[in-house]
Short mmCIF file of C-alpha atoms in Angstrom, two decimals:
data_model
loop_
_atom_site.label_atom_id
_atom_site.label_comp_id
_atom_site.label_asym_id
_atom_site.label_seq_id
_atom_site.Cartn_x
_atom_site.Cartn_y
_atom_site.Cartn_z
CA MET A 1 -47.90 -24.77 -4.88
CA LYS A 2 -49.53 -26.05 -8.06
CA TRP A 3 -52.37 -23.52 -7.64
CA LEU A 4 -49.70 -20.83 -7.12
CA ILE A 5 -48.11 -21.82 -10.62
CA ILE A 6 -51.38 -22.03 -12.20
CA ILE A 7 -52.58 -18.62 -10.94
CA ALA A 8 -49.17 -17.03 -11.95
CA ILE A 9 -49.60 -18.47 -15.23
CA LEU A 10 -53.35 -17.89 -16.08
CA PRO A 11 -52.80 -13.82 -16.58
CA ILE A 12 -49.79 -14.49 -18.97
CA LEU A 13 -51.95 -16.93 -21.07
CA GLY A 14 -54.78 -14.28 -20.96
CA CYS A 15 -52.43 -11.44 -22.59
CA SER A 16 -51.56 -13.81 -25.62
CA GLN A 17 -55.15 -14.01 -26.63
CA PRO A 18 -56.69 -11.27 -28.88
CA SER A 19 -58.38 -8.68 -26.47
CA GLU A 20 -61.12 -8.25 -29.06
CA GLN A 21 -62.75 -10.30 -31.51
CA LEU A 22 -63.84 -8.69 -34.84
CA SER A 23 -66.58 -9.83 -37.12
CA MET A 24 -65.89 -10.84 -40.46
CA GLY A 25 -67.68 -7.65 -41.57
CA GLU A 26 -65.42 -5.22 -39.28
CA ILE A 27 -62.43 -6.94 -40.61
CA GLU A 28 -63.62 -6.36 -44.38
CA GLN A 29 -64.73 -2.74 -43.27
CA ILE A 30 -61.37 -2.03 -42.06
CA LYS A 31 -59.51 -3.56 -45.12
CA GLY A 32 -61.36 -1.31 -47.38
CA ASP A 33 -60.91 1.73 -45.21
CA ILE A 34 -57.08 1.15 -45.40
CA ILE A 35 -57.04 0.50 -49.18
CA GLU A 36 -59.29 3.62 -49.75
CA ARG A 37 -56.80 5.65 -47.59
CA SER A 38 -53.72 4.25 -49.58
CA GLU A 39 -55.74 5.12 -53.00
CA LYS A 40 -56.20 8.57 -51.89
CA HIS A 41 -52.49 9.05 -51.15
CA ALA A 42 -51.76 7.68 -54.48
CA SER A 43 -54.45 10.41 -55.90
CA ASP A 44 -52.79 12.93 -53.79
CA LEU A 45 -49.54 11.94 -55.12
CA GLU A 46 -50.77 12.29 -58.76
CA ASN A 47 -52.01 15.49 -58.05
CA MET A 48 -48.69 16.55 -56.62
CA ASP A 49 -50.57 17.60 -53.42
CA PHE A 50 -47.75 17.64 -50.86
CA GLU A 51 -49.93 18.56 -47.84
CA SER A 52 -52.40 15.95 -48.33
CA VAL A 53 -49.61 13.50 -49.27
CA MET A 54 -48.06 14.04 -45.60
CA THR A 55 -51.35 13.27 -43.82
CA PHE A 56 -50.80 9.68 -44.84
CA TYR A 57 -48.03 9.25 -42.40
CA ALA A 58 -47.94 9.40 -38.64
CA GLU A 59 -45.84 11.79 -36.98
CA ASP A 60 -43.85 9.00 -35.39
CA LEU A 61 -43.13 7.23 -38.48
CA ILE A 62 -40.29 4.83 -39.12
CA GLY A 63 -39.01 4.36 -42.55
CA PHE A 64 -37.05 1.85 -44.57
CA GLY A 65 -36.35 1.78 -48.28
CA ASP A 66 -34.34 -0.45 -50.46
CA GLY A 67 -32.56 -2.20 -47.82
CA TYR A 68 -31.73 0.85 -45.79
CA TYR A 69 -33.07 2.85 -42.72
CA TRP A 70 -34.14 5.67 -44.22
CA GLY A 71 -35.52 7.74 -41.13
CA ASP A 72 -38.41 9.19 -39.64
CA TYR A 73 -41.50 11.46 -40.42
CA LEU A 74 -39.16 14.40 -41.12
CA THR A 75 -37.03 12.52 -43.42
CA MET A 76 -40.50 11.45 -45.48
CA ASP A 77 -41.33 15.14 -45.42
CA GLY A 78 -38.00 15.96 -46.96
CA ILE A 79 -38.26 13.29 -49.70
CA TRP A 80 -41.72 14.47 -50.68
CA ARG A 81 -40.99 18.32 -50.38
CA ASP A 82 -38.20 17.54 -52.86
CA LEU A 83 -39.78 15.40 -55.20
CA LEU A 84 -43.28 17.33 -55.34
CA GLY A 85 -41.80 20.82 -54.96
CA GLU A 86 -39.51 23.13 -57.34
CA GLY A 87 -36.77 21.45 -58.88
CA GLY A 88 -38.49 17.98 -58.37
CA TRP A 89 -40.70 15.98 -60.59
CA LYS A 90 -42.53 18.08 -63.07
CA LYS A 91 -45.45 15.92 -63.13
CA ILE A 92 -46.52 12.39 -61.88
CA LEU A 93 -48.22 10.73 -65.03
CA LYS A 94 -49.81 7.85 -63.19
CA TRP A 95 -49.17 6.19 -59.53
CA ASP A 96 -51.21 2.63 -59.52
CA LEU A 97 -51.80 0.48 -56.89
CA GLN A 98 -52.57 -3.21 -57.21
CA THR A 99 -52.23 -6.48 -55.22
CA HIS A 100 -53.63 -4.95 -52.09
CA LYS A 101 -52.93 -7.12 -48.90
CA VAL A 102 -54.33 -6.14 -45.31
CA HIS A 103 -53.93 -8.35 -42.45
CA VAL A 104 -56.16 -6.72 -39.54
CA PHE A 105 -54.68 -7.30 -36.11
CA SER A 106 -57.27 -5.28 -34.34
CA ARG A 107 -59.72 -2.34 -34.74
CA ASP A 108 -56.80 0.14 -34.81
CA ALA A 109 -53.79 -1.81 -36.19
CA ALA A 110 -53.15 -3.68 -39.30
CA SER A 111 -50.34 -4.47 -41.91
CA TYR A 112 -50.79 -3.26 -45.33
CA LEU A 113 -48.61 -4.43 -48.50
CA VAL A 114 -49.25 -3.20 -51.94
CA GLU A 115 -47.27 -3.12 -55.39
CA PHE A 116 -46.92 0.11 -57.10
CA ASP A 117 -46.41 1.25 -60.57
CA HIS A 118 -45.74 4.82 -61.42
CA GLU A 119 -44.42 7.39 -63.92
CA HIS A 120 -43.49 10.78 -63.58
CA LEU A 121 -41.73 13.44 -65.66
CA ASP A 122 -38.22 14.37 -64.17
CA ASP A 123 -36.93 18.10 -64.02
CA LYS A 124 -35.69 17.64 -67.61
CA GLY A 125 -38.93 16.62 -69.06
CA ASP A 126 -37.68 12.74 -69.28
CA THR A 127 -40.39 10.14 -68.56
CA VAL A 128 -38.96 7.82 -65.42
CA ARG A 129 -41.01 4.61 -64.77
CA SER A 130 -40.63 2.94 -61.52
CA SER A 131 -42.31 -0.12 -59.58
CA GLY A 132 -42.18 -1.94 -56.43
CA CYS A 133 -43.73 -2.67 -53.16
CA PHE A 134 -44.88 -0.78 -50.25
CA THR A 135 -45.09 -2.45 -46.90
CA TYR A 136 -46.92 -0.49 -44.20
CA GLY A 137 -47.65 -0.74 -40.67
CA MET A 138 -51.03 0.80 -40.13
CA GLN A 139 -52.60 2.39 -37.06
CA LYS A 140 -55.97 4.15 -36.66
CA ILE A 141 -55.09 7.49 -34.97
CA ASP A 142 -57.69 10.20 -34.18
CA GLY A 143 -59.92 8.08 -36.50
CA GLU A 144 -57.89 8.05 -39.70
CA TRP A 145 -55.60 5.22 -40.61
CA LYS A 146 -52.00 6.33 -40.77
CA ALA A 147 -48.75 4.55 -41.79
CA VAL A 148 -46.55 4.25 -38.65
CA THR A 149 -44.01 2.15 -40.25
CA ALA A 150 -43.10 2.04 -43.91
CA HIS A 151 -40.91 0.18 -46.13
CA VAL A 152 -40.44 0.45 -49.72
CA SER A 153 -38.64 -1.47 -52.43
CA HIS A 154 -37.99 0.05 -55.92
CA THR A 155 -37.60 -2.88 -58.78
CA PRO A 156 -36.61 -2.67 -62.33
CA PHE A 157 -39.43 -3.09 -64.74
CA ARG A 158 -40.05 -6.97 -65.48
CA THR A 159 -42.11 -8.76 -67.79
CA ASP A 160 -44.23 -11.56 -66.78
CA ASP A 161 -41.56 -14.12 -67.85
CA ASP A 162 -38.99 -12.28 -65.66
CA LYS A 163 -41.07 -12.97 -62.70
CA TRP A 164 -39.59 -16.31 -61.92
CA TRP A 165 -41.51 -16.59 -58.80
CA SER A 166 -44.97 -16.24 -60.15
CA LYS A 167 -45.64 -19.89 -61.01
CA TYR A 168 -45.90 -20.20 -57.13
CA ALA A 169 -48.60 -17.39 -56.62
CA PRO A 170 -52.04 -18.29 -55.81
CA SER A 171 -53.40 -17.14 -58.92
CA ASN A 172 -50.95 -19.68 -61.07
CA ARG A 173 -51.47 -22.64 -58.63
CA ASP A 174 -53.37 -25.95 -60.13
CA LYS A 175 -56.64 -25.99 -58.48
#
């Protein structure tokens, strides 16, 4: 009976182990590829290139933002189509990304978090500034990294003094 239990448990334990081991070089390459893909997405936004912007997202995308379920790929398509098209933003002045954090799960799956800061001209010509964070579930699909899940949080501009949590950040810890 003990052997039967052990034989039944072994496959379960085997499933909990990673099916592949990646080298540090492979992990760093994947991180770099995802960051490069995201920077291209930001560049496509600055260029207001709707078609290229949408290649960042997988067709089965799930999106949340600012505390709400936003929708799917078609929702994202509608959002960017409105903002980048006629009657939307006149011009994107900048779309900067910083503090890239990638956690690699496998050769084709990773999580990616990044802060953004951008400025655009609205339909009246006024400059609008926004910042926040994106959290993406990234999957390699047909050889290209795509967002399969997306979460965005928009935050008001904060000075360094307003960032109360920063005293706990790795860069501010006593060494």
